[in-house]
PDB file of C-alpha atoms in Angstrom:
ATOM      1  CA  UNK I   6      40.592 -75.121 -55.076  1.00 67.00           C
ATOM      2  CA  UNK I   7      43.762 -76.193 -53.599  1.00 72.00           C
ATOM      3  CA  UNK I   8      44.892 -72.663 -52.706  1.00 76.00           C
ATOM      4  CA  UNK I   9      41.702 -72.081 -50.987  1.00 70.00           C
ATOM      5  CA  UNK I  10      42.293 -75.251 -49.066  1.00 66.00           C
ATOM      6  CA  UNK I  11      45.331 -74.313 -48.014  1.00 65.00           C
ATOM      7  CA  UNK I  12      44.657 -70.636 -46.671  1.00 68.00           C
ATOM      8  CA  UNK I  13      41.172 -72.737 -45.037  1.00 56.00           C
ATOM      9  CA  UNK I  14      44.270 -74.638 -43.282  1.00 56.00           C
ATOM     10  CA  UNK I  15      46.251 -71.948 -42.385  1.00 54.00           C
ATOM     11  CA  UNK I  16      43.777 -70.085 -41.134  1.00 54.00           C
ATOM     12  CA  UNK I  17      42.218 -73.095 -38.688  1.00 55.00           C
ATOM     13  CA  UNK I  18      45.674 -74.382 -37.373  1.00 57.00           C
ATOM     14  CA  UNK I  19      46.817 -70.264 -37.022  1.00 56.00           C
ATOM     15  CA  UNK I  20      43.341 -69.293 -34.780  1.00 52.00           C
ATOM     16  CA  UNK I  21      44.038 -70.725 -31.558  1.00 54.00           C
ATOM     17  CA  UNK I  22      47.742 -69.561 -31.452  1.00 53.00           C
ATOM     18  CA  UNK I  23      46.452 -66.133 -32.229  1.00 50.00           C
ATOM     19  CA  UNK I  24      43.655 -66.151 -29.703  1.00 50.00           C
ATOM     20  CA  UNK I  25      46.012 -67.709 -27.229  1.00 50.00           C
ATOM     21  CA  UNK I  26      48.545 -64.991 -27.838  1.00 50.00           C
ATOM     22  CA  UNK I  27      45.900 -62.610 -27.685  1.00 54.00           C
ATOM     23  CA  UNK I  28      44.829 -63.635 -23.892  1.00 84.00           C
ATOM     24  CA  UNK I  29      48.179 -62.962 -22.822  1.00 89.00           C
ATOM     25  CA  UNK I  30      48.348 -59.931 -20.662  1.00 91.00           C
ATOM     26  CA  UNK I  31      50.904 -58.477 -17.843  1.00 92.00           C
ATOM     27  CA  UNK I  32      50.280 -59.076 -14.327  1.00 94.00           C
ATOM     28  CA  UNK I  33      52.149 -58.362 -11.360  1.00 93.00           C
ATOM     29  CA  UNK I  34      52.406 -61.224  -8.732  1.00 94.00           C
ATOM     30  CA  UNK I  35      53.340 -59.913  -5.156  1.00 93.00           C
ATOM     31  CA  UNK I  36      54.767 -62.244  -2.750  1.00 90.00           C
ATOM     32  CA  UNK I  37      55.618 -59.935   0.164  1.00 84.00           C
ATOM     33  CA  UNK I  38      58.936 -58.602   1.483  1.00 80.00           C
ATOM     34  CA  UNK I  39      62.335 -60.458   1.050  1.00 74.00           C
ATOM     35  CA  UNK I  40      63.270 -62.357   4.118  1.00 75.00           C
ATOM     36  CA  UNK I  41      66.876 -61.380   3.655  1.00 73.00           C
ATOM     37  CA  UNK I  42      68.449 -65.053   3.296  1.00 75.00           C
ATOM     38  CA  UNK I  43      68.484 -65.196  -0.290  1.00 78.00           C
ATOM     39  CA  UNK I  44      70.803 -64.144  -2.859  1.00 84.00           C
ATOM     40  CA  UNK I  45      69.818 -62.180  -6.100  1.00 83.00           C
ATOM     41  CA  UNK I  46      69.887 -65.275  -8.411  1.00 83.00           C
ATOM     42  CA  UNK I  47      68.244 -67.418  -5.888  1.00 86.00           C
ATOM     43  CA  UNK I  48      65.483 -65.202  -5.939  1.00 87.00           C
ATOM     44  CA  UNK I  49      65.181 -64.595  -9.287  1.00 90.00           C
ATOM     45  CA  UNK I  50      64.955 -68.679  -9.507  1.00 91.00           C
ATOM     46  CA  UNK I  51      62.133 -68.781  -6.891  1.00 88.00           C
ATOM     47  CA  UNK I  52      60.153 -66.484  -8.880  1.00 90.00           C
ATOM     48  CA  UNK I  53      60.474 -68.261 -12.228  1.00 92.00           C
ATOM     49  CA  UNK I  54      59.426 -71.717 -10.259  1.00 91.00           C
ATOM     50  CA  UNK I  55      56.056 -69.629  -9.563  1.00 92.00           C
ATOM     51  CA  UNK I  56      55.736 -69.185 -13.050  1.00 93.00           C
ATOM     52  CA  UNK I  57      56.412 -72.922 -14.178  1.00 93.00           C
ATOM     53  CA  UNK I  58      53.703 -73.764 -12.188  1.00 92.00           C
ATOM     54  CA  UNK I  59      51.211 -72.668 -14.506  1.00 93.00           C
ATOM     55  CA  UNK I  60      52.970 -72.580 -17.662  1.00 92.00           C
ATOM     56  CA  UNK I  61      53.032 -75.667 -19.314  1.00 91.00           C
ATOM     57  CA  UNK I  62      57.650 -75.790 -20.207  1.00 91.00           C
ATOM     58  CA  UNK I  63      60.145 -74.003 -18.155  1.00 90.00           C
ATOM     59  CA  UNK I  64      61.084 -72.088 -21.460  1.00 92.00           C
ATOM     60  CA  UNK I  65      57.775 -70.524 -21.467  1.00 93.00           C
ATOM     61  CA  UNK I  66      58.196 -69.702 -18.178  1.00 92.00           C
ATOM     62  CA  UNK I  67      61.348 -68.410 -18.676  1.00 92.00           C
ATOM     63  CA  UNK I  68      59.998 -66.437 -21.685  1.00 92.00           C
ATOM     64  CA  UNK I  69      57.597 -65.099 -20.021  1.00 93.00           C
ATOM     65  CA  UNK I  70      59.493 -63.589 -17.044  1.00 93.00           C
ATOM     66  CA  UNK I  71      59.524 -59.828 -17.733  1.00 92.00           C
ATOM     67  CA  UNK I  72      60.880 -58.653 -14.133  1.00 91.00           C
ATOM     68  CA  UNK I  73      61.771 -59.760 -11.213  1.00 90.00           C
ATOM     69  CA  UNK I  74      61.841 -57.422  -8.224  1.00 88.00           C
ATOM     70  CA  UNK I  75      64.273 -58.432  -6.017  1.00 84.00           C
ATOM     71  CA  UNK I  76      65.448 -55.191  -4.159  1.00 81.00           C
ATOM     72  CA  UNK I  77      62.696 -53.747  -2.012  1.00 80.00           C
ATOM     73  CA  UNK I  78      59.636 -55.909  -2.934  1.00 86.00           C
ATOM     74  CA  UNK I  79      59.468 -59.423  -3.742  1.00 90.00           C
ATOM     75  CA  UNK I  80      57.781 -60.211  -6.737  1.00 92.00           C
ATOM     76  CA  UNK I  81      57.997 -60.663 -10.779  1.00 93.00           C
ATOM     77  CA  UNK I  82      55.821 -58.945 -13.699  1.00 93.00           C
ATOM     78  CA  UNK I  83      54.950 -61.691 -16.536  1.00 94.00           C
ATOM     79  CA  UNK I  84      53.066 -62.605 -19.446  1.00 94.00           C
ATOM     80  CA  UNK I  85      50.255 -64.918 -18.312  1.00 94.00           C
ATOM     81  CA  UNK I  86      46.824 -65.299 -19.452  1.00 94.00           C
ATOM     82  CA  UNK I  87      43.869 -64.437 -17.193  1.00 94.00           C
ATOM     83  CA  UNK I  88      43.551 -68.357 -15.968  1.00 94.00           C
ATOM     84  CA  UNK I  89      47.016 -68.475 -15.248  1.00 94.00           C
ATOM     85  CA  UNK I  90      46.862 -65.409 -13.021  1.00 94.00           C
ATOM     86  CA  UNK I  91      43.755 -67.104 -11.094  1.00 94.00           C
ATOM     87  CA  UNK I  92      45.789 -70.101 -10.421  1.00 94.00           C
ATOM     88  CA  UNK I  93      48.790 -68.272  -9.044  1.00 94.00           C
ATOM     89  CA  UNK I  94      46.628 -66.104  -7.081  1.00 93.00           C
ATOM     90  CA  UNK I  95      45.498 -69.227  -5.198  1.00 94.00           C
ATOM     91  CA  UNK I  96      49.008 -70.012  -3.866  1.00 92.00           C
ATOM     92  CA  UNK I  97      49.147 -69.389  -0.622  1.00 89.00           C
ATOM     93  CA  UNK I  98      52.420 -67.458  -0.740  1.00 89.00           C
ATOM     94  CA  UNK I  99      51.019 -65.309  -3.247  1.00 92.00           C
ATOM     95  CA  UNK I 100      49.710 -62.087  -1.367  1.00 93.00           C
ATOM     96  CA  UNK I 101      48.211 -60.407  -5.058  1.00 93.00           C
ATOM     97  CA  UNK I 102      48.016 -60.905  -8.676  1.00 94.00           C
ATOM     98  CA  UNK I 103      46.935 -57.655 -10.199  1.00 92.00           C
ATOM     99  CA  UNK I 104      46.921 -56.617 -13.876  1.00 92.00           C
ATOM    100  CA  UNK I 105      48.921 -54.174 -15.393  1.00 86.00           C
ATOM    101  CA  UNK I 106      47.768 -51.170 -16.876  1.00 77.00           C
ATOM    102  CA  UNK I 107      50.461 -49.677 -19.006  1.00 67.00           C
ATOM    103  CA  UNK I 108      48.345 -47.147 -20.757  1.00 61.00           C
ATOM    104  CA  UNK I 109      46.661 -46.147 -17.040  1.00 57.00           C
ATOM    105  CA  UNK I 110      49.594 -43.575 -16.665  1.00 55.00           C
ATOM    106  CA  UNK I 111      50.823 -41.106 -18.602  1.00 61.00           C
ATOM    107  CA  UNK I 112      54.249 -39.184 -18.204  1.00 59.00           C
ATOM    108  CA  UNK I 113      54.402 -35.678 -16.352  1.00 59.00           C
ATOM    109  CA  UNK I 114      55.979 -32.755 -18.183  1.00 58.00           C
ATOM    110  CA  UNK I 115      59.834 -31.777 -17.500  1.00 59.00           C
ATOM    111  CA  UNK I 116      58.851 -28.402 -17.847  1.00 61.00           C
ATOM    112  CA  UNK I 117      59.159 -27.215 -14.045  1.00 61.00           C
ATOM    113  CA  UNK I 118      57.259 -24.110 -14.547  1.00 61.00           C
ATOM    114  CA  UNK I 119      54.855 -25.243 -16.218  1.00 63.00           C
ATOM    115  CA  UNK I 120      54.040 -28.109 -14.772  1.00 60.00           C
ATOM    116  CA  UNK I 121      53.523 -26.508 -10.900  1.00 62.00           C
ATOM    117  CA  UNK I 122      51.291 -23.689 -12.717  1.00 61.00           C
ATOM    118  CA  UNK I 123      53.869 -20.460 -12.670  1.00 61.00           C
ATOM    119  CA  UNK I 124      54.232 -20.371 -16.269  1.00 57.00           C
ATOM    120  CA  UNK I 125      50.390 -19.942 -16.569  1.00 48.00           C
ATOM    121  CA  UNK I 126      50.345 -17.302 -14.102  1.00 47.00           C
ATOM    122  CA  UNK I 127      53.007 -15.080 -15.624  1.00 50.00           C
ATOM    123  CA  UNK I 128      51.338 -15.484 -18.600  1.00 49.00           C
ATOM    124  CA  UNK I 129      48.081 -14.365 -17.634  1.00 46.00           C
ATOM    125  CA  UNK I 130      49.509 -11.635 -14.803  1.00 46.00           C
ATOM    126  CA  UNK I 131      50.757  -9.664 -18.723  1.00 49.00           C
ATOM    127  CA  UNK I 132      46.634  -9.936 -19.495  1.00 46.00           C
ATOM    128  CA  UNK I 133      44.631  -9.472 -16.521  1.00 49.00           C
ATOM    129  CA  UNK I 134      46.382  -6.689 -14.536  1.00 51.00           C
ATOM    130  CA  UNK I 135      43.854  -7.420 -11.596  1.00 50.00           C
ATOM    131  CA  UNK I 136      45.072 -10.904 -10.772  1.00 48.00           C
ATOM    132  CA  UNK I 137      48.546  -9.776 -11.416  1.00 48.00           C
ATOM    133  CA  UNK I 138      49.095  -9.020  -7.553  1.00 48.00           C
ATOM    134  CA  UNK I 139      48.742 -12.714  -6.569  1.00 51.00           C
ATOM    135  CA  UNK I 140      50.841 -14.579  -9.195  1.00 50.00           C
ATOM    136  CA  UNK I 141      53.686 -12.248  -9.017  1.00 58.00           C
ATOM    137  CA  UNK I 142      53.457 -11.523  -5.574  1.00 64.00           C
ATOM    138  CA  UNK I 143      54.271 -14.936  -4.890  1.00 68.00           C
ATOM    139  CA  UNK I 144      56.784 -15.001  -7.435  1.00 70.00           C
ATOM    140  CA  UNK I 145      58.343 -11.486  -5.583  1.00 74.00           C
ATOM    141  CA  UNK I 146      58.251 -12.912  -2.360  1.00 76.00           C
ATOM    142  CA  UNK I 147      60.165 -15.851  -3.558  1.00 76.00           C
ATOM    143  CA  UNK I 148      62.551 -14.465  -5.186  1.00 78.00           C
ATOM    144  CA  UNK I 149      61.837 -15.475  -8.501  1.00 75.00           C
ATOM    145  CA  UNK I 150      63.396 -18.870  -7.476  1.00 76.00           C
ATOM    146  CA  UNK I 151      66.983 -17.330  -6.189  1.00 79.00           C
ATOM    147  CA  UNK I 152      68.786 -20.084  -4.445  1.00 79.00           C
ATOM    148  CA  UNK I 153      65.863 -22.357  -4.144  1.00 76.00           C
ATOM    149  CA  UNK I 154      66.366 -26.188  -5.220  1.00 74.00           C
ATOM    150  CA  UNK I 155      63.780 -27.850  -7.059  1.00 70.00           C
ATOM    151  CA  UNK I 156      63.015 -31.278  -5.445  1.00 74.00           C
ATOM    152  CA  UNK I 157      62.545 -34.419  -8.151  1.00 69.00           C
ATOM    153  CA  UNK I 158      58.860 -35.191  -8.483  1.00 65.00           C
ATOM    154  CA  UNK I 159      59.168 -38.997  -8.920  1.00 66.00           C
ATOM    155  CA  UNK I 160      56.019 -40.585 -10.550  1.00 66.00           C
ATOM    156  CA  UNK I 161      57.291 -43.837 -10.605  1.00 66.00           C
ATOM    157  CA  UNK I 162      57.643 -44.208 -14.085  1.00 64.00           C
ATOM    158  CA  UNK I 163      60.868 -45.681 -15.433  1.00 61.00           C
ATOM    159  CA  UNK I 164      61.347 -45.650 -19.437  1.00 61.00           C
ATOM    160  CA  UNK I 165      62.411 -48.777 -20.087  1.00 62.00           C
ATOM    161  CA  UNK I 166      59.718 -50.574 -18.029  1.00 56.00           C
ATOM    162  CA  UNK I 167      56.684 -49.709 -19.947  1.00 55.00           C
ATOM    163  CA  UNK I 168      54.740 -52.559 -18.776  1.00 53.00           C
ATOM    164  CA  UNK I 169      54.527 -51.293 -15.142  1.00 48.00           C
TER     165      UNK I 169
END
């Protein structure tokens, strides 16, 4: 009986940490563009005062910090529940509060050829010998790629910044 009890305990004090923890979700809180007369730390400080605003110690605010963008927008990603994102959004130096969606994207190949579609039509110029004119007459008339630079796609996605 006293093992049950205690696991009865557990489980009531451990519920609402868990379904707090659970509500916590990444949003992105835009405040504009930088007015250019702050410093990097400074601005990094003026975000996390947005944050201790709704969070209830500055070390949770702190903790929850999980970017600040202080280059060419102004603005910080964090760990805040849906509540806390409604309050910030209400500032009135807060432009948006928006959600993340991490899972939303997914990561383009690195395989050039491939990804642009000229793999495919090599591929299928060896089987169909009708359609064979188009794909490698484009190829032909670019010279199979000789001295042509292949711009970088950029899909915004950086590896270490899942969250975004």
């Amino acid at each position: 009986m006293e093992i049950i009890s205690k696991i009865l305990f557990l489980f009531f004090f451990l519920l609402p940490i868990l379904a707090a923890s659970s509500e916590n979700q990444v949003y992105i809180v835009y405040l504009g563009g930088h007015k250019g007369d702050k410093e990097v730390h400074e601005i990094e400080q003026f975000h996390h005062s947005y944050l201790a605003s709704v969070k209830e110690t500055e070390q949770e605010a702190r903790a929850s910090m999980l970017y600040s963008y202080k280059h060419s927008i102004n603005g910080f990603a964090a760990t805040l529940t849906p509540d806390q994102a409604s309050k910030l959004s209400e500032l009135e130096e807060v432009i948006s509060v928006f959600r993340s969606h991490p899972m939303k994207h997914e990561m383009h190949t690195t395989r050039s050829w491939e990804f642009v579609g000229l793999e495919e039509g090599i591929k299928t110029t060896q089987m169909h010998s009708h359609t064979a004119g188009m794909t490698q007459g484009l190829l032909s008339k670019a010279k199979y790629g000789h001295n042509v630079i292949v711009g970088v796609l950029d899909s915004g996605k950086f590896l270490s910044s899942c969250f975004i």
